[in-house]
């Protein structure tokens, strides 16, 4: 009988061997921690590197990390003769090119431009549309029924996100209409990526992640070369931040993301949109001396309750 890891398209050893729903939650929390910690790296990177080149550098360096990972893994674990696992095909290249360019590089660029006229609070609320769009698309294209329980969970999570960012919004989170539309479009593309990753050919997660990041990186390089001059005077701190962004929230997180979507589904993974800002806020309280507000506690309760409600049946079956 196939293991859960093999059903997810992973070779033995390439995904954790623990079974049960607990592993899904561990992987989700890993994504929350990694993605929720990217804001500091981005803020350091854009000090001396333009957003377009930061996106390109992040994706290209991420592709190099994933390539090195694949080479080392294959040397240590050569494929046996007659291995019937799916391999690269033109269909796979097309699917992962779509995800890499349309649902990875493009949202990065859209959010970078939206940030020029949209406050972080407004951007967070716009990004909160990702789970909504994912739930609807899963219902339409994956035969994943939109139940009242799941919809209530998504609404609770969104309410928690609004509670979290409301103080910042009230202090001057105004935004231009163009910036808001860019952010909303970016959220929609993330949702498309969630669904596409689920239905794309089920080749090994690390190879899938490499193809997504590499093709997104090539497109980002072309875009940056057209739109921005080379960042000649980039500081060492910005360069290091860009490389770390490529290693952790791009390369490593993309592998976990692909693996988890195949295992738990796109709706489950989309809740990182609500939970990552909580982690980022917690880091600010713990390490930057920011004030802990009651609104943060309320947001935490709402978001965690929303995630639990939306996935209650899944948990009960494990």
Tab-separated table of C-alpha atoms in Angstrom:
chain	number	residue	atom	x	y	z
A	1	UNK	CA	0.000	0.000	0.000
A	2	UNK	CA	1.254	3.482	-0.837
A	3	UNK	CA	2.343	5.723	1.994
A	4	UNK	CA	0.912	9.203	2.361
A	5	UNK	CA	4.210	10.633	1.200
A	6	UNK	CA	4.164	8.547	-1.968
A	7	UNK	CA	0.588	9.555	-2.684
A	8	UNK	CA	1.714	13.154	-2.403
A	9	UNK	CA	4.238	12.568	-5.173
A	10	UNK	CA	7.280	12.443	-2.888
A	11	UNK	CA	9.928	9.801	-2.919
A	12	UNK	CA	10.597	7.973	0.350
A	13	UNK	CA	12.685	10.229	2.559
A	14	UNK	CA	11.811	13.404	0.697
A	15	UNK	CA	8.758	14.054	2.853
A	16	UNK	CA	8.318	13.355	6.562
A	17	UNK	CA	7.178	9.803	7.334
A	18	UNK	CA	4.821	10.697	10.171
A	19	UNK	CA	1.214	9.920	9.391
A	20	UNK	CA	-1.965	11.627	10.482
A	21	UNK	CA	-3.328	15.106	10.475
A	22	UNK	CA	-0.761	16.371	12.988
A	23	UNK	CA	1.898	16.464	10.280
A	24	UNK	CA	-0.289	18.740	8.150
A	25	UNK	CA	-0.519	21.218	11.010
A	26	UNK	CA	3.229	21.085	11.645
A	27	UNK	CA	3.891	21.828	7.971
A	28	UNK	CA	1.328	24.643	8.020
A	29	UNK	CA	3.016	26.203	11.054
A	30	UNK	CA	6.396	25.914	9.306
A	31	UNK	CA	5.008	27.931	6.392
A	32	UNK	CA	3.508	30.475	8.788
A	33	UNK	CA	6.828	30.947	10.595
A	34	UNK	CA	8.909	31.169	7.415
A	35	UNK	CA	6.538	33.394	5.438
A	36	UNK	CA	5.655	35.500	8.472
A	37	UNK	CA	9.343	36.284	8.979
A	38	UNK	CA	9.952	37.550	5.430
A	39	UNK	CA	8.904	41.132	6.100
A	40	UNK	CA	12.145	41.951	7.917
A	41	UNK	CA	14.222	40.521	5.079
A	42	UNK	CA	12.264	42.431	2.461
A	43	UNK	CA	12.614	45.702	4.372
A	44	UNK	CA	16.397	45.233	4.512
A	45	UNK	CA	16.612	44.177	0.875
A	46	UNK	CA	14.713	47.144	-0.565
A	47	UNK	CA	17.003	49.609	1.221
A	48	UNK	CA	19.471	49.407	-1.682
A	49	UNK	CA	17.832	47.005	-4.179
A	50	UNK	CA	14.748	47.936	-6.198
A	51	UNK	CA	11.647	45.753	-5.694
A	52	UNK	CA	11.879	44.284	-9.207
A	53	UNK	CA	15.480	43.185	-8.766
A	54	UNK	CA	14.800	41.935	-5.238
A	55	UNK	CA	12.047	39.680	-6.606
A	56	UNK	CA	14.332	38.462	-9.401
A	57	UNK	CA	17.261	37.857	-7.061
A	58	UNK	CA	15.063	36.085	-4.544
A	59	UNK	CA	13.632	33.696	-7.148
A	60	UNK	CA	16.929	33.031	-8.937
A	61	UNK	CA	18.808	32.347	-5.703
A	62	UNK	CA	15.926	30.141	-4.587
A	63	UNK	CA	16.215	28.148	-7.815
A	64	UNK	CA	19.937	27.608	-7.177
A	65	UNK	CA	19.249	26.349	-3.655
A	66	UNK	CA	16.611	23.923	-4.942
A	67	UNK	CA	18.917	22.721	-7.733
A	68	UNK	CA	21.669	22.021	-5.200
A	69	UNK	CA	19.152	20.212	-2.997
A	70	UNK	CA	18.060	17.998	-5.915
A	71	UNK	CA	21.630	17.158	-6.924
A	72	UNK	CA	22.682	16.187	-3.403
A	73	UNK	CA	19.505	14.183	-2.863
A	74	UNK	CA	19.867	12.293	-6.139
A	75	UNK	CA	23.524	11.460	-5.399
A	76	UNK	CA	22.582	10.110	-1.986
A	77	UNK	CA	19.409	8.380	-3.195
A	78	UNK	CA	19.753	7.202	-6.818
A	79	UNK	CA	16.549	6.038	-8.484
A	80	UNK	CA	16.227	2.265	-8.826
A	81	UNK	CA	15.809	0.754	-12.271
A	82	UNK	CA	12.230	0.593	-13.427
A	83	UNK	CA	11.164	3.506	-11.227
A	84	UNK	CA	7.636	4.325	-12.390
A	85	UNK	CA	7.239	7.673	-10.660
A	86	UNK	CA	6.096	10.528	-12.944
A	87	UNK	CA	8.908	12.388	-14.678
A	88	UNK	CA	9.211	15.762	-16.393
A	89	UNK	CA	6.939	16.208	-19.413
A	90	UNK	CA	5.856	19.104	-21.591
A	91	UNK	CA	2.591	19.106	-19.674
A	92	UNK	CA	4.445	19.442	-16.375
A	93	UNK	CA	6.632	22.233	-17.756
A	94	UNK	CA	3.531	24.099	-18.891
A	95	UNK	CA	1.757	23.745	-15.562
A	96	UNK	CA	4.739	24.741	-13.436
A	97	UNK	CA	5.580	27.576	-15.804
A	98	UNK	CA	2.048	28.889	-15.273
A	99	UNK	CA	2.442	28.649	-11.504
A	100	UNK	CA	5.956	30.095	-11.474
A	101	UNK	CA	5.202	33.079	-13.695
A	102	UNK	CA	1.503	33.728	-13.159
A	103	UNK	CA	1.089	32.762	-9.515
A	104	UNK	CA	4.537	33.396	-8.021
A	105	UNK	CA	6.488	36.070	-9.889
A	106	UNK	CA	3.464	38.146	-10.905
A	107	UNK	CA	1.987	38.483	-7.372
A	108	UNK	CA	5.433	39.368	-6.006
A	109	UNK	CA	5.675	42.200	-8.530
A	110	UNK	CA	2.068	43.332	-8.018
A	111	UNK	CA	2.507	43.579	-4.258
A	112	UNK	CA	5.810	45.395	-4.665
A	113	UNK	CA	4.098	48.061	-6.777
A	114	UNK	CA	1.013	48.137	-4.539
A	115	UNK	CA	3.257	48.852	-1.552
A	116	UNK	CA	4.205	52.174	-3.127
A	117	UNK	CA	0.695	53.538	-2.501
A	118	UNK	CA	-0.939	51.081	-0.087
A	119	UNK	CA	-0.281	50.712	3.637
A	120	UNK	CA	0.599	47.318	5.064
A	121	UNK	CA	-2.771	47.083	6.834
A	122	UNK	CA	-4.718	47.554	3.612
A	123	UNK	CA	-2.428	45.110	1.808
A	124	UNK	CA	-3.011	42.507	4.520
A	125	UNK	CA	-6.778	42.879	4.171
A	126	UNK	CA	-6.557	42.599	0.379
A	127	UNK	CA	-4.365	39.533	0.722
A	128	UNK	CA	-7.050	38.088	2.963
A	129	UNK	CA	-9.043	37.525	-0.203
A	130	UNK	CA	-6.790	34.561	-1.051
A	131	UNK	CA	-8.670	32.005	1.103
A	132	UNK	CA	-12.019	33.283	-0.214
A	133	UNK	CA	-10.910	32.857	-3.818
A	134	UNK	CA	-9.287	29.501	-3.052
A	135	UNK	CA	-12.472	28.140	-1.456
A	136	UNK	CA	-14.574	29.232	-4.445
A	137	UNK	CA	-12.122	27.855	-7.015
A	138	UNK	CA	-11.812	24.563	-5.134
A	139	UNK	CA	-15.602	24.258	-5.233
A	140	UNK	CA	-15.720	24.990	-8.975
A	141	UNK	CA	-12.667	23.125	-10.243
A	142	UNK	CA	-11.729	20.476	-7.664
A	143	UNK	CA	-15.167	19.202	-6.667
A	144	UNK	CA	-14.304	20.298	-3.116
A	145	UNK	CA	-17.740	21.216	-1.790
A	146	UNK	CA	-18.187	24.691	-0.297
A	147	UNK	CA	-19.853	23.782	2.992
A	148	UNK	CA	-21.320	26.231	5.490
A	149	UNK	CA	-18.711	25.135	8.025
A	150	UNK	CA	-15.828	25.924	5.707
A	151	UNK	CA	-17.299	29.290	4.698
A	152	UNK	CA	-17.828	30.238	8.357
A	153	UNK	CA	-14.210	29.309	9.102
A	154	UNK	CA	-12.927	31.492	6.268
A	155	UNK	CA	-15.094	34.403	7.425
A	156	UNK	CA	-13.853	34.033	11.012
A	157	UNK	CA	-10.253	34.036	9.825
A	158	UNK	CA	-10.837	37.136	7.728
A	159	UNK	CA	-12.514	38.855	10.684
A	160	UNK	CA	-9.463	38.074	12.795
A	161	UNK	CA	-7.186	39.556	10.142
A	162	UNK	CA	-9.269	42.752	10.079
A	163	UNK	CA	-9.125	42.993	13.888
A	164	UNK	CA	-5.343	42.563	13.752
A	165	UNK	CA	-4.676	45.336	11.229
A	166	UNK	CA	-7.510	47.696	12.194
A	167	UNK	CA	-5.393	49.898	14.537
A	168	UNK	CA	-2.836	50.510	11.786
A	169	UNK	CA	-5.592	51.161	9.263
A	170	UNK	CA	-7.140	53.781	11.554
A	171	UNK	CA	-3.772	55.490	12.038
A	172	UNK	CA	-3.303	56.149	8.351
A	173	UNK	CA	-3.745	53.055	6.287
A	174	UNK	CA	-5.157	54.950	3.350
A	175	UNK	CA	-4.476	53.750	-0.148
A	176	UNK	CA	-4.999	54.576	-3.765
A	177	UNK	CA	-7.590	52.679	-5.766
A	178	UNK	CA	-4.917	51.442	-8.169
A	179	UNK	CA	-2.841	50.085	-5.295
A	180	UNK	CA	-5.845	48.288	-3.809
A	181	UNK	CA	-6.724	46.725	-7.168
A	182	UNK	CA	-3.137	45.540	-7.641
A	183	UNK	CA	-3.166	43.901	-4.207
A	184	UNK	CA	-6.533	42.234	-4.805
A	185	UNK	CA	-5.368	40.939	-8.190
A	186	UNK	CA	-2.242	39.566	-6.527
A	187	UNK	CA	-4.386	37.733	-3.961
A	188	UNK	CA	-6.436	36.230	-6.783
A	189	UNK	CA	-3.285	34.993	-8.511
A	190	UNK	CA	-2.120	33.354	-5.286
A	191	UNK	CA	-5.449	31.510	-5.180
A	192	UNK	CA	-4.988	30.383	-8.791
A	193	UNK	CA	-1.569	29.068	-7.797
A	194	UNK	CA	-3.071	27.111	-4.904
A	195	UNK	CA	-5.510	25.353	-7.226
A	196	UNK	CA	-3.016	24.858	-10.063
A	197	UNK	CA	-0.463	23.299	-7.710
A	198	UNK	CA	-3.071	20.769	-6.658
A	199	UNK	CA	-3.992	19.691	-10.215
A	200	UNK	CA	-0.512	19.920	-11.789
A	201	UNK	CA	1.336	16.667	-12.613
A	202	UNK	CA	2.379	14.949	-9.394
A	203	UNK	CA	6.138	14.795	-9.842
A	204	UNK	CA	8.465	14.971	-6.842
A	205	UNK	CA	7.774	18.063	-4.691
A	206	UNK	CA	11.381	19.286	-4.756
A	207	UNK	CA	11.467	19.058	-8.566
A	208	UNK	CA	8.067	20.748	-8.778
A	209	UNK	CA	9.288	23.529	-6.496
A	210	UNK	CA	12.451	23.974	-8.582
A	211	UNK	CA	10.502	24.290	-11.831
A	212	UNK	CA	8.108	26.822	-10.295
A	213	UNK	CA	10.851	28.979	-8.803
A	214	UNK	CA	13.236	28.690	-11.774
A	215	UNK	CA	10.678	29.682	-14.402
A	216	UNK	CA	9.386	32.453	-12.185
A	217	UNK	CA	12.978	33.620	-11.740
A	218	UNK	CA	13.646	33.771	-15.482
A	219	UNK	CA	10.491	35.843	-16.006
A	220	UNK	CA	11.419	38.097	-13.084
A	221	UNK	CA	14.895	38.700	-14.530
A	222	UNK	CA	13.396	39.763	-17.854
A	223	UNK	CA	10.915	42.053	-16.100
A	224	UNK	CA	13.591	43.622	-13.885
A	225	UNK	CA	15.969	44.165	-16.804
A	226	UNK	CA	13.228	46.026	-18.688
A	227	UNK	CA	11.886	48.051	-15.770
A	228	UNK	CA	14.863	48.883	-13.551
A	229	UNK	CA	18.613	49.586	-13.846
A	230	UNK	CA	21.021	47.122	-12.272
A	231	UNK	CA	21.404	47.631	-8.488
A	232	UNK	CA	25.073	48.553	-8.719
A	233	UNK	CA	25.335	50.085	-5.255
A	234	UNK	CA	23.590	47.339	-3.293
A	235	UNK	CA	24.824	46.972	0.278
A	236	UNK	CA	26.118	43.732	1.737
A	237	UNK	CA	23.149	43.634	4.110
A	238	UNK	CA	20.664	43.888	1.242
A	239	UNK	CA	22.452	41.194	-0.763
A	240	UNK	CA	22.528	38.829	2.218
A	241	UNK	CA	18.839	39.517	2.870
A	242	UNK	CA	18.029	38.732	-0.780
A	243	UNK	CA	19.926	35.423	-0.628
A	244	UNK	CA	18.236	34.432	2.632
A	245	UNK	CA	14.856	35.282	1.105
A	246	UNK	CA	15.730	32.902	-1.707
A	247	UNK	CA	16.814	30.119	0.649
A	248	UNK	CA	14.013	30.078	3.225
A	249	UNK	CA	10.704	31.720	2.196
A	250	UNK	CA	11.265	30.851	-1.477
A	251	UNK	CA	13.155	27.547	-1.889
A	252	UNK	CA	12.386	25.719	1.348
A	253	UNK	CA	8.877	27.125	1.735
A	254	UNK	CA	7.976	26.315	-1.885
A	255	UNK	CA	8.902	22.676	-1.309
A	256	UNK	CA	6.758	22.511	1.850
A	257	UNK	CA	3.948	24.381	0.074
A	258	UNK	CA	3.815	21.955	-2.868
A	259	UNK	CA	4.025	18.919	-0.616
A	260	UNK	CA	1.324	20.183	1.771
A	261	UNK	CA	-1.136	21.213	-0.953
A	262	UNK	CA	-0.974	17.697	-2.397
A	263	UNK	CA	-1.459	16.188	1.031
A	264	UNK	CA	-4.023	18.497	2.687
A	265	UNK	CA	-5.485	20.563	-0.150
A	266	UNK	CA	-5.298	24.211	-1.236
A	267	UNK	CA	-7.953	25.539	1.158
A	268	UNK	CA	-6.042	24.293	4.197
A	269	UNK	CA	-2.793	25.862	2.963
A	270	UNK	CA	-4.506	29.174	2.132
A	271	UNK	CA	-5.018	29.833	5.853
A	272	UNK	CA	-1.349	30.806	6.066
A	273	UNK	CA	-2.618	34.138	4.714
A	274	UNK	CA	-4.361	34.750	8.030
A	275	UNK	CA	-1.765	33.222	10.342
A	276	UNK	CA	1.464	34.713	8.934
A	277	UNK	CA	0.607	38.309	9.987
A	278	UNK	CA	0.001	36.981	13.508
A	279	UNK	CA	3.498	35.529	13.602
A	280	UNK	CA	5.010	38.734	12.242
A	281	UNK	CA	3.128	40.726	14.892
A	282	UNK	CA	4.342	38.369	17.614
A	283	UNK	CA	7.944	38.828	16.500
A	284	UNK	CA	7.494	42.578	16.754
A	285	UNK	CA	6.184	42.274	20.316
A	286	UNK	CA	8.905	39.863	21.442
A	287	UNK	CA	11.981	41.329	19.777
A	288	UNK	CA	11.211	44.883	18.701
A	289	UNK	CA	9.508	46.129	21.845
A	290	UNK	CA	6.165	46.691	20.144
A	291	UNK	CA	3.110	46.926	22.393
A	292	UNK	CA	0.850	43.908	22.863
A	293	UNK	CA	-2.721	45.062	22.232
A	294	UNK	CA	-5.970	43.376	23.154
A	295	UNK	CA	-6.859	43.500	19.464
A	296	UNK	CA	-3.932	41.142	18.801
A	297	UNK	CA	-5.242	38.659	21.359
A	298	UNK	CA	-8.728	38.857	19.855
A	299	UNK	CA	-7.316	38.410	16.358
A	300	UNK	CA	-5.380	35.340	17.487
A	301	UNK	CA	-8.533	33.779	18.935
A	302	UNK	CA	-10.618	34.507	15.834
A	303	UNK	CA	-8.028	33.268	13.354
A	304	UNK	CA	-7.250	30.045	15.205
A	305	UNK	CA	-10.960	29.384	15.709
A	306	UNK	CA	-11.587	30.008	12.012
A	307	UNK	CA	-8.856	27.571	10.978
A	308	UNK	CA	-10.216	24.956	13.387
A	309	UNK	CA	-13.824	25.363	12.231
A	310	UNK	CA	-12.927	25.228	8.532
A	311	UNK	CA	-10.919	22.027	9.008
A	312	UNK	CA	-12.867	20.352	11.811
A	313	UNK	CA	-14.166	17.460	9.707
A	314	UNK	CA	-10.689	16.759	8.330
A	315	UNK	CA	-9.306	16.583	11.843
A	316	UNK	CA	-12.094	14.344	13.059
A	317	UNK	CA	-11.419	11.785	10.309
A	318	UNK	CA	-7.707	11.408	10.929
